[in-house]
Coordinates of C-alpha atoms and ligand atoms in Angstrom, one line a residue:
M841 CA 166.8 128.3 102.5
T842 CA 165.9 130.6 99.6
A843 CA 162.2 131.0 98.7
N844 CA 162.9 129.2 95.5
E845 CA 164.3 126.3 97.4
D846 CA 161.4 126.5 99.7
K847 CA 159.0 126.2 96.8
Q848 CA 161.0 123.3 95.1
I849 CA 160.6 121.2 98.4
K850 CA 156.9 122.1 98.8
D851 CA 156.2 121.3 94.9
K852 CA 158.1 118.0 95.4
L853 CA 155.9 117.2 98.3
L854 CA 152.8 117.9 96.5
A855 CA 154.0 116.0 93.5
E856 CA 154.7 112.9 95.9
L857 CA 151.0 113.3 97.5
R858 CA 149.5 113.5 94.0
E859 CA 151.4 110.4 92.7
R860 CA 150.6 108.5 95.9
R861 CA 146.9 109.4 95.6
E862 CA 146.9 108.5 91.9
K863 CA 148.3 105.2 92.7
V864 CA 145.6 104.4 95.3
E865 CA 142.9 105.7 93.2
A866 CA 144.0 103.5 90.3
M867 CA 142.8 100.7 92.6
G868 CA 144.1 97.2 91.3
G869 CA 145.4 98.5 88.1
R870 CA 144.1 98.7 84.5
E871 CA 144.0 94.8 84.0
S872 CA 142.1 94.1 87.2
V873 CA 139.7 96.9 86.7
G874 CA 139.2 95.5 83.2
K875 CA 138.3 92.1 84.6
Q876 CA 135.9 93.8 87.0
R877 CA 134.1 95.4 84.0
K878 CA 134.0 92.3 82.1
R879 CA 132.3 90.6 85.1
G880 CA 129.6 93.5 84.5
K881 CA 130.6 95.3 87.7
L882 CA 131.2 98.8 88.5
T883 CA 134.5 99.7 90.4
A884 CA 134.2 100.5 94.1
R885 CA 134.9 104.3 93.4
E886 CA 132.2 104.6 90.8
R887 CA 129.7 102.8 93.1
I888 CA 130.5 105.5 95.7
E889 CA 130.1 108.3 93.1
K890 CA 126.7 107.0 91.9
L891 CA 125.6 106.4 95.7
L892 CA 126.4 109.9 97.0
D893 CA 125.4 113.5 96.0
K894 CA 127.6 114.6 93.4
G895 CA 131.0 116.0 94.6
T896 CA 130.3 115.0 98.3
F897 CA 132.5 112.2 99.0
C898 CA 135.6 112.7 101.3
E899 CA 137.8 109.7 101.5
I900 CA 139.6 108.9 104.7
G901 CA 142.2 106.2 105.5
M902 CA 143.2 106.1 101.7
F903 CA 146.8 105.4 102.6
G904 CA 146.1 102.6 105.0
T905 CA 148.0 99.3 104.0
S906 CA 148.1 95.8 105.3
R907 CA 150.8 94.9 107.9
G908 CA 150.9 91.3 106.5
T909 CA 154.1 89.8 105.5
A910 CA 153.5 86.4 104.9
F911 CA 153.4 84.8 101.2
G912 CA 154.8 87.9 99.7
M913 CA 152.5 90.4 101.3
D914 CA 155.4 92.5 102.4
K915 CA 156.6 93.0 98.5
I916 CA 153.1 94.3 97.6
Q917 CA 151.1 97.3 98.5
V918 CA 147.4 96.9 98.2
P919 CA 145.7 100.0 97.3
A920 CA 143.6 101.5 100.2
D921 CA 144.0 97.9 101.4
G922 CA 141.1 96.8 99.4
V923 CA 138.3 99.1 100.8
I924 CA 137.5 102.7 100.1
T925 CA 136.2 104.4 103.3
G926 CA 134.8 108.0 103.8
Y927 CA 131.8 110.0 104.2
G928 CA 129.5 112.2 102.0
K929 CA 125.9 113.2 101.6
I930 CA 122.8 111.6 100.3
D931 CA 119.9 114.2 99.6
D932 CA 122.0 116.6 101.7
R933 CA 122.1 114.1 104.6
K934 CA 125.4 113.0 106.3
V935 CA 126.3 109.5 105.8
Y936 CA 129.3 107.2 106.1
V937 CA 130.2 104.8 103.6
Y938 CA 132.7 102.0 102.7
A939 CA 133.2 100.1 99.6
Q940 CA 135.2 96.9 99.0
D941 CA 137.3 97.2 96.1
F942 CA 137.5 93.8 94.3
T943 CA 140.2 94.7 91.8
S944 CA 142.7 95.0 94.7
I945 CA 143.4 91.6 95.8
G946 CA 139.7 90.6 95.5
G947 CA 138.5 93.1 98.1
T948 CA 139.7 90.7 100.7
L949 CA 139.6 91.7 104.3
S950 CA 142.9 92.2 106.3
E951 CA 143.4 93.7 109.8
I952 CA 143.7 97.3 108.3
H953 CA 141.0 96.8 105.9
A954 CA 138.7 96.0 108.8
Q955 CA 140.1 98.7 111.0
K956 CA 139.4 101.2 108.3
I957 CA 135.6 100.1 108.4
C958 CA 135.5 100.1 112.1
N959 CA 136.9 103.6 112.3
I960 CA 134.0 105.0 110.1
M961 CA 131.5 102.8 112.1
D962 CA 132.7 104.5 115.3
S963 CA 132.4 107.8 113.5
A964 CA 129.0 107.0 112.2
A965 CA 127.8 106.0 115.7
K966 CA 129.2 108.8 117.3
G967 CA 127.8 111.3 114.7
G968 CA 124.4 109.8 114.6
C969 CA 124.9 109.0 110.7
P970 CA 123.6 106.2 108.7
I971 CA 126.2 103.8 107.3
I972 CA 126.3 102.1 104.0
G973 CA 128.5 99.3 103.3
I974 CA 129.2 98.0 99.7
N975 CA 130.5 94.4 99.8
D976 CA 132.5 93.0 97.0
S977 CA 135.0 90.6 98.6
G978 CA 136.8 87.2 98.6
G979 CA 136.2 87.4 102.4
A980 CA 139.1 87.1 104.9
R981 CA 142.5 87.7 103.4
I982 CA 144.0 84.3 103.7
Q983 CA 147.6 85.7 104.0
D984 CA 146.5 87.6 107.0
G985 CA 145.6 84.7 108.9
V986 CA 143.8 85.2 112.4
D987 CA 144.4 89.0 112.1
A988 CA 141.8 89.1 109.3
L989 CA 139.3 86.9 111.2
A990 CA 139.8 89.3 114.3
G991 CA 139.0 92.2 112.1
Y992 CA 135.6 90.5 111.4
G993 CA 135.2 90.2 115.1
Q994 CA 135.5 94.0 115.5
M995 CA 133.0 94.6 112.7
F996 CA 130.5 92.2 114.0
F997 CA 130.8 93.8 117.6
R998 CA 130.2 97.3 116.1
H999 CA 127.4 96.3 113.9
T1000 CA 125.6 94.9 117.1
L1001 CA 126.3 98.1 119.1
A1002 CA 125.3 100.4 116.2
S1003 CA 122.0 98.0 115.7
G1004 CA 119.0 100.4 116.4
V1005 CA 121.1 103.5 116.9
I1006 CA 121.9 104.3 113.3
P1007 CA 120.5 102.8 110.2
Q1008 CA 123.0 100.1 108.6
I1009 CA 122.4 99.4 104.9
C1010 CA 124.4 97.0 102.8
A1011 CA 124.7 96.3 99.2
I1012 CA 126.2 93.1 98.3
L1013 CA 127.6 93.8 94.8
G1014 CA 129.7 90.5 94.1
P1015 CA 130.7 87.7 96.2
S1016 CA 130.2 87.6 100.0
A1017 CA 131.2 84.3 101.1
G1018 CA 132.0 82.3 104.5
G1019 CA 131.7 84.0 107.7
A1020 CA 131.9 87.3 106.0
V1021 CA 128.2 87.2 105.2
Y1022 CA 127.6 87.7 108.9
S1023 CA 128.6 91.5 108.5
P1024 CA 125.6 92.2 106.1
A1025 CA 123.5 89.9 108.1
L1026 CA 124.0 92.2 111.1
M1027 CA 122.8 95.2 109.3
D1028 CA 119.3 96.3 108.8
F1029 CA 118.9 96.0 105.1
I1030 CA 120.6 94.1 102.5
F1031 CA 120.5 94.8 98.7
M1032 CA 121.6 92.7 95.8
V1033 CA 121.9 92.9 92.1
K1034 CA 120.7 90.1 89.8
G1035 CA 123.6 88.2 88.1
I1036 CA 126.5 89.7 90.1
S1037 CA 125.8 89.3 93.8
Y1038 CA 125.9 86.2 95.6
A1039 CA 126.0 85.3 99.4
Y1040 CA 126.5 82.0 101.1
V1041 CA 128.2 80.4 104.3
T1042 CA 129.6 77.5 102.1
G1043 CA 130.0 77.9 98.4
P1044 CA 129.1 75.4 95.7
N1045 CA 132.6 73.6 95.8
V1046 CA 132.0 72.7 99.7
V1047 CA 128.5 71.8 99.0
K1048 CA 129.8 69.4 96.2
A1049 CA 132.5 67.9 98.4
V1050 CA 130.2 67.3 101.6
L1051 CA 126.8 66.6 100.0
G1052 CA 127.6 65.6 96.5
E1053 CA 125.3 68.2 95.1
E1054 CA 126.0 70.0 91.9
I1055 CA 124.8 73.8 92.2
S1056 CA 125.8 77.1 90.7
H1057 CA 126.9 80.2 92.7
E1058 CA 123.7 81.9 91.3
E1059 CA 121.2 79.1 92.4
L1060 CA 122.9 78.6 95.8
G1061 CA 123.2 82.6 96.8
G1062 CA 122.3 84.7 94.0
A1063 CA 120.1 87.7 94.5
I1064 CA 116.8 85.9 93.8
A1065 CA 117.8 82.7 95.8
A1066 CA 118.9 85.0 99.0
Q1067 CA 115.7 86.9 98.9
R1068 CA 113.0 84.5 97.9
K1069 CA 114.2 81.4 99.6
A1070 CA 116.6 82.5 102.2
G1071 CA 115.0 85.8 103.2
V1072 CA 118.4 87.4 103.9
V1073 CA 118.2 90.1 101.2
C1074 CA 115.5 92.7 101.4
R1075 CA 115.6 93.7 97.6
S1076 CA 117.2 92.2 94.5
E1077 CA 117.7 95.0 91.7
N1078 CA 118.2 94.8 88.0
S1079 CA 121.5 96.8 87.8
E1080 CA 123.9 98.5 90.3
E1081 CA 122.5 101.9 89.3
E1082 CA 119.0 100.8 90.4
C1083 CA 120.4 99.3 93.4
L1084 CA 122.3 102.4 94.7
Q1085 CA 119.0 104.5 93.7
S1086 CA 116.9 102.2 95.8
I1087 CA 119.2 102.9 98.9
R1088 CA 118.9 106.6 98.5
E1089 CA 115.2 106.0 98.2
L1090 CA 115.1 104.0 101.4
L1091 CA 117.0 106.3 103.3
G1092 CA 114.5 109.1 102.5
Y1093 CA 112.1 107.3 104.8
L1094 CA 114.4 107.0 107.7
P1095 CA 115.9 109.2 110.3
S1096 CA 119.8 109.5 110.7
N1097 CA 119.6 108.0 114.0
N1098 CA 117.5 106.7 117.0
R1099 CA 117.4 110.2 118.5
E1100 CA 115.5 111.6 115.5
T1101 CA 112.4 111.2 113.7
P1102 CA 112.2 111.0 110.0
K1103 CA 112.0 114.1 107.9
R1104 CA 108.4 114.9 106.9
V1105 CA 108.2 115.3 103.2
D1106 CA 105.3 117.1 101.5
W1107 CA 104.5 115.3 98.1
G1108 CA 101.2 117.6 97.7
D1109 CA 98.7 114.9 98.5
E1110 CA 95.6 116.3 100.4
P1111 CA 95.0 114.9 103.8
T1112 CA 91.4 115.2 103.5
R1113 CA 91.3 113.3 100.3
T1114 CA 88.6 110.6 100.4
E1115 CA 88.5 107.6 97.9
A1116 CA 85.1 106.2 97.0
T1117 CA 86.6 103.4 94.9
L1118 CA 88.5 101.9 98.0
F1119 CA 85.5 99.7 98.9
D1120 CA 85.3 98.4 95.3
I1121 CA 88.8 96.8 95.5
V1122 CA 87.8 94.4 98.5
P1123 CA 85.3 91.5 97.6
A1124 CA 82.8 91.2 100.4
N1125 CA 83.3 87.4 100.3
P1126 CA 86.0 87.0 103.0
S1127 CA 87.7 84.3 101.1
K1128 CA 88.0 85.9 97.8
P1129 CA 91.5 87.3 97.1
Y1130 CA 92.4 90.9 96.1
D1131 CA 95.8 92.9 95.8
M1132 CA 96.5 94.8 99.0
H1133 CA 98.9 96.8 96.9
K1134 CA 96.1 98.7 95.2
L1135 CA 94.8 99.8 98.7
I1136 CA 98.0 101.0 99.8
E1137 CA 98.6 102.9 96.5
R1138 CA 95.2 104.8 97.0
V1139 CA 95.3 105.4 100.9
F1140 CA 98.9 106.6 101.2
D1141 CA 100.4 110.0 99.9
Q1142 CA 100.4 109.8 96.3
R1143 CA 103.4 111.4 94.5
Q1144 CA 103.2 114.1 91.8
D1145 CA 106.1 112.4 89.6
G1146 CA 103.8 109.3 89.3
K1147 CA 106.6 107.2 90.9
K1148 CA 105.4 104.2 93.4
N1149 CA 104.1 105.7 96.5
Y1150 CA 105.7 103.0 98.7
F1151 CA 109.1 101.3 99.0
E1152 CA 108.4 97.5 99.6
I1153 CA 110.9 95.5 101.8
F1154 CA 111.3 91.8 100.9
P1155 CA 108.8 92.0 98.0
I1156 CA 109.4 88.5 96.8
F1157 CA 109.8 86.8 100.2
A1158 CA 107.0 85.6 102.3
T1159 CA 104.6 87.4 100.0
N1160 CA 101.7 86.8 102.2
I1161 CA 102.6 89.6 104.3
I1162 CA 103.7 93.1 103.0
T1163 CA 106.2 95.4 104.6
C1164 CA 106.7 98.7 103.2
F1165 CA 107.5 102.3 103.9
A1166 CA 105.1 105.0 102.8
R1167 CA 103.9 108.6 103.7
L1168 CA 100.7 109.8 105.5
N1169 CA 100.4 113.5 105.1
G1170 CA 104.0 113.7 104.9
W1171 CA 105.0 111.4 107.8
S1172 CA 107.0 108.3 107.2
V1173 CA 105.2 105.2 108.4
G1174 CA 105.9 101.5 108.2
I1175 CA 103.1 99.5 106.7
I1176 CA 102.4 95.9 107.8
A1177 CA 99.6 94.3 105.6
Q1178 CA 98.2 90.8 104.7
Q1179 CA 98.4 90.0 101.0
P1180 CA 95.2 87.9 100.5
M1181 CA 96.7 86.9 96.9
S1182 CA 99.2 84.8 98.7
K1183 CA 98.5 82.0 101.0
A1184 CA 95.2 83.8 101.6
G1185 CA 97.2 86.3 103.9
A1186 CA 97.6 83.6 106.6
L1187 CA 100.5 84.1 109.0
D1188 CA 103.4 81.6 108.4
I1189 CA 106.9 81.3 110.0
D1190 CA 108.6 83.4 107.2
A1191 CA 105.7 86.2 107.4
C1192 CA 106.2 86.4 111.1
D1193 CA 110.0 86.7 110.9
K1194 CA 109.5 89.2 108.2
A1195 CA 107.0 91.3 110.0
S1196 CA 108.7 91.1 113.4
R1197 CA 112.0 92.3 112.2
F1198 CA 110.3 95.3 110.3
I1199 CA 108.2 96.2 113.4
R1200 CA 111.3 96.4 115.5
F1201 CA 113.2 98.5 112.9
C1202 CA 110.4 100.9 112.7
D1203 CA 110.1 101.1 116.6
A1204 CA 113.8 101.6 117.0
F1205 CA 113.9 104.5 114.5
N1206 CA 110.7 106.2 115.6
I1207 CA 108.6 105.2 112.5
P1208 CA 104.9 104.9 113.2
I1209 CA 103.3 101.7 112.3
I1210 CA 100.1 101.1 110.3
N1211 CA 98.5 97.4 110.2
L1212 CA 96.3 96.8 107.3
V1213 CA 94.7 93.4 108.6
D1214 CA 92.7 90.7 106.6
V1215 CA 94.0 87.7 108.1
P1216 CA 92.4 84.1 108.1
G1217 CA 94.7 82.8 111.0
Y1218 CA 98.0 81.1 111.1
L1219 CA 98.9 78.7 108.4
P1220 CA 98.2 75.0 109.5
G1221 CA 100.3 71.9 109.0
T1222 CA 103.1 69.7 110.0
E1223 CA 105.7 72.0 108.3
Q1224 CA 104.7 75.0 110.1
E1225 CA 104.2 73.3 113.6
W1226 CA 107.4 71.5 113.3
G1227 CA 109.2 74.4 111.8
G1228 CA 108.4 76.4 114.9
I1229 CA 105.3 78.6 114.0
I1230 CA 104.7 78.9 117.7
R1231 CA 108.1 80.7 118.5
H1232 CA 108.1 82.5 115.2
G1233 CA 104.5 83.7 115.8
A1234 CA 105.4 84.8 119.3
K1235 CA 108.0 87.1 117.8
M1236 CA 105.5 89.2 116.2
L1237 CA 103.4 89.5 119.5
F1238 CA 106.7 90.3 121.3
A1239 CA 107.7 93.1 118.7
Y1240 CA 104.4 94.7 118.7
S1241 CA 104.0 94.8 122.5
E1242 CA 107.6 96.1 122.7
A1243 CA 107.0 98.8 120.2
T1244 CA 106.1 102.3 121.7
V1245 CA 105.8 104.3 118.5
P1246 CA 102.3 105.2 117.3
K1247 CA 100.5 101.7 116.2
I1248 CA 97.2 101.9 114.2
T1249 CA 95.5 99.1 113.2
L1250 CA 92.8 98.9 110.5
T1251 CA 91.0 95.7 109.8
I1252 CA 89.7 95.4 106.3
R1253 CA 87.8 92.3 106.2
K1254 CA 88.8 89.9 108.8
A1255 CA 90.9 88.8 111.7
Y1256 CA 90.3 85.5 113.3
G1257 CA 91.9 83.9 116.6
G1258 CA 95.5 84.4 117.5
A1259 CA 96.1 86.0 114.1
Y1260 CA 93.8 88.9 115.3
L1261 CA 96.1 89.5 118.3
G1262 CA 99.2 88.7 116.1
M1263 CA 98.3 91.7 113.8
C1264 CA 98.4 94.2 116.8
C1265 CA 95.0 94.7 118.6
K1266 CA 94.3 96.9 121.5
G1267 CA 95.7 94.3 123.9
L1268 CA 99.0 94.7 122.2
G1269 CA 99.1 98.4 122.6
A1270 CA 97.5 99.7 119.4
D1271 CA 96.6 103.4 119.8
T1272 CA 93.6 103.2 117.4
V1273 CA 91.8 100.3 116.0
F1274 CA 89.5 100.8 113.1
C1275 CA 87.5 98.4 111.0
W1276 CA 85.7 98.6 107.9
P1277 CA 82.1 97.4 107.9
T1278 CA 83.1 94.2 106.1
T1279 CA 85.1 93.0 109.2
E1280 CA 84.7 89.8 110.8
L1281 CA 86.1 89.6 114.2
A1282 CA 86.1 86.3 115.9
V1283 CA 87.8 83.4 117.6
M1284 CA 87.6 81.4 114.3
G1285 CA 85.8 81.8 110.9
P1286 CA 82.0 81.0 111.1
E1287 CA 82.2 77.4 109.4
G1288 CA 84.7 76.2 111.9
A1289 CA 83.3 77.7 114.8
A1290 CA 79.7 76.6 114.2
A1291 CA 80.9 73.0 113.8
I1292 CA 82.5 73.0 117.1
I1293 CA 80.2 74.6 119.3
F1294 CA 77.0 73.0 118.0
R1295 CA 78.8 69.6 117.6
K1296 CA 76.4 67.7 119.8
E1297 CA 73.2 69.2 118.2
L1298 CA 74.6 68.5 114.6
E1299 CA 75.3 64.7 115.7
K1300 CA 71.5 64.4 116.7
A1301 CA 70.0 66.4 113.8
D1302 CA 67.9 64.9 111.2
D1303 CA 69.4 67.2 108.5
P1304 CA 72.9 68.1 110.0
D1305 CA 74.0 70.2 106.8
K1306 CA 70.8 72.3 107.1
L1307 CA 71.3 72.9 110.7
L1308 CA 75.1 73.6 110.2
Q1309 CA 74.1 76.4 107.7
E1310 CA 71.6 77.8 110.0
K1311 CA 74.2 77.8 113.0
I1312 CA 76.8 79.4 110.5
K1313 CA 74.3 82.2 109.7
E1314 CA 73.6 82.6 113.6
F1315 CA 77.3 82.9 114.2
R1316 CA 78.0 85.2 111.3
S1317 CA 75.1 87.5 112.6
I1318 CA 76.6 87.7 116.1
F1319 CA 80.4 87.7 115.3
A1320 CA 81.0 88.2 111.6
N1321 CA 80.8 91.9 111.9
P1322 CA 82.7 94.5 113.7
Y1323 CA 79.9 95.7 116.0
R1324 CA 80.2 93.4 118.9
A1325 CA 83.8 94.2 119.1
A1326 CA 83.2 97.9 118.8
E1327 CA 80.6 97.6 121.6
H1328 CA 83.1 96.1 123.9
L1329 CA 85.7 98.8 122.9
H1330 CA 88.3 96.3 121.2
V1331 CA 87.5 98.5 118.2
D1332 CA 87.6 102.3 118.4
D1333 CA 85.4 103.0 115.2
V1334 CA 83.9 101.4 112.1
I1335 CA 84.8 103.6 109.4
D1336 CA 83.4 104.4 105.9
P1337 CA 86.0 102.8 103.7
A1338 CA 86.1 106.1 101.6
E1339 CA 87.2 107.9 104.6
T1340 CA 90.2 105.7 105.4
R1341 CA 92.9 108.1 104.5
P1342 CA 91.6 111.2 106.3
R1343 CA 90.7 109.0 109.4
L1344 CA 94.2 107.2 109.6
I1345 CA 95.9 110.7 109.3
K1346 CA 93.7 112.2 112.0
A1347 CA 94.7 109.2 114.2
L1348 CA 98.3 109.3 113.3
E1349 CA 98.5 113.0 114.2
M1350 CA 96.9 112.4 117.5
A1351 CA 99.3 109.8 118.5
I1352 CA 102.5 111.2 117.0
D1353 CA 103.8 112.9 120.1
K1354 CA 102.7 110.2 122.7
T1355 CA 105.2 109.0 125.2
E1356 CA 105.1 105.2 126.4
Q1357 CA 107.3 103.7 129.0
R1358 CA 108.4 100.2 129.4
P1359 CA 110.1 98.7 132.5
K1360 CA 113.6 99.2 132.7
K1361 CA 115.7 96.1 131.9
K1362 CA 118.9 95.2 130.2
H1363 CA 116.9 93.7 127.2
G1364 CA 114.1 91.4 126.8
I1365 CA 114.4 87.7 125.6
I1366 CA 112.8 87.8 122.0
P1367 CA 111.5 84.5 121.0
T1368 CA 113.5 82.9 118.2
Ligands
LIG1432 C1 143.3 86.2 99.4 C2 141.9 86.2 97.7 C3 140.9 85.7 98.4 C4 141.1 85.4 99.8 C5 140.2 85.8 96.4 N1 141.5 86.3 96.4 N2 139.9 85.4 97.6 N3 143.2 86.5 98.1 N4 142.3 85.7 100.1 N5 140.3 85.0 100.6 C6 142.2 86.9 95.3 C7 142.6 85.9 94.3 O1 143.6 85.3 94.5 C8 142.7 86.8 93.0 O2 143.9 87.4 93.1 C9 141.7 88.1 93.3 O3 141.4 87.9 94.7 C10 140.5 87.8 92.5 O4 140.0 86.6 92.9 P1 139.6 85.5 91.6 O5 139.5 84.2 92.1 O6 140.4 85.7 90.4 O7 138.0 85.9 91.2 P2 136.9 85.1 90.7 O8 137.2 84.1 89.8 O9 135.7 86.1 90.4 O10 136.4 84.4 92.1 C11 136.0 85.1 93.3 C12 135.8 84.2 94.3 C13 137.1 83.3 94.6 C14 134.7 83.3 94.1 C15 135.6 85.1 95.8 O11 138.2 84.2 94.4 C16 137.2 82.5 95.9 O12 136.4 81.4 96.0 N6 138.1 83.1 96.9 C17 137.8 82.4 98.2 C18 136.5 82.8 99.0 C19 136.7 82.3 100.3 O13 136.7 81.1 100.7 N7 137.1 83.1 101.4 C20 137.2 82.9 102.6 C21 135.8 82.9 103.4 S1 136.0 82.5 105.0 P3 144.8 88.0 92.0 O14 146.1 88.5 92.3 O15 145.0 86.6 90.9 O16 144.0 88.9 91.1 C22 135.9 83.9 105.5 C23 136.1 84.0 106.9 C24 135.3 85.1 107.6 O17 136.0 85.0 104.9 C25 135.0 84.7 109.1 C26 134.2 85.8 109.8 C27 133.9 85.3 111.1

């Protein structure tokens, strides 16, 4: 063969490669991509470009295609089999990513589509890299039959094995219907975008056929419903750009896997900074609300760029408890805090579920936990009791007790009864417990307590109201302060609120390298 012939063959091969690549890169074709844009959505490839650091994406499995032959599937080739898979970087950190391509046969999942996802999940787990999935799919590809369902099974299995090993983040940016929603549900964080995302097990048509109820996609499983009502989605953003940016921001607080600790990031805030205005935020009257976010903003590291200094998870679900990531002297921490502006900060079913999942995530990924407590108790009533507040509340006790990361509890104003325990006291393994001087620590609030323990005296009294007020005062003088608890070492110190930041930082830094053992077992049986 002459050198010229050799070159011609190679040029032809390269031309074929280019042509094949271009065909796959065109996704479902101009018309289908046009429809995607009309729906107000980016394409799968654009999403990956926006998610990752510029120019870092490497696609793998691009020539994968379905083995299905039924219903004309043998006559068509689905580009990339409806899912783009590969790896790249986010803020210079290695990540694996997949994005379902709705323009190619509705981003539906076939055996090969699933295998492509499973392949990168395996690589991510082996390499200790986070995985980010972008879902936009009509679910199981009907023409692929049980092969498609089997693919979901393999994904569910891998999500479960990877749980607590690598962070798994999902953005649902289109439909996610039927059993397919269980793939995101098995991951750690789900994001959605208002107006384009929806997730449900049975859609509006089935709801109408079975129950006769008329409901839109948006109302049933849109970004707001899936977060506020169902508590499935951890954040609903206004645009795809915002959503992908949020995922990048979230990742900044996380390690790449459970063997690492999160990267320490210096935002330039002083660890010794005191804050005289902190005490002004909190009214001395224990039943008067205030916004706990204000406290978080002032205590934790502040950013020089003026951006929010905490990243909230589930900001519109179970708003009586706040779960967010922030930084303390550069260390990434998970905050669990009451929000007295919502249900007085009482613990209810949803709050317990939200907090316990967050605690378990932080513990799995070596993120210290800071508890900011101002809790009147568990929410009373039949709705809560019959809904299972006992088992849901038990989850929090379980999660805190199981957690071996540094746990620091600061009671701001009150912690009564079971909720005192529920917010991580010494007994549940808190490394340090601080109180502000405003703190009331007791089995219950003074009013309820006095009415119970002085019932007989009150029944006999000439002026029961006067006596009750006296007894409330007496109870308050004994228990409605942090000193009795500090005398008995349930509290390590009562601190000046202005010094909250430096004291939390010192306590965190003392506990950061601690080791704690738990009994060897296959796994515990978490209350459900
Ligand atoms: C094969 C499908 C499909 C599916 C959509 N398509 N869903 N093809 N299997 N499951 C195809 C459509 O035929 C169409 O192809 C293209 O994808 C785009 O779909 P449209 O209907 O034109 O888009 P739109 O109007 O936006 O509606 C999107 C949709 C709707 C709401 C998702 O397509 C739909 O309801 N699909 C069925 C959803 C579903 O029930 N899936 C099964 C879920 S059960 P053309 O060629 O016309 O462009 C499941 C089991 C998992 O997933 C179990 C795990 C354990």
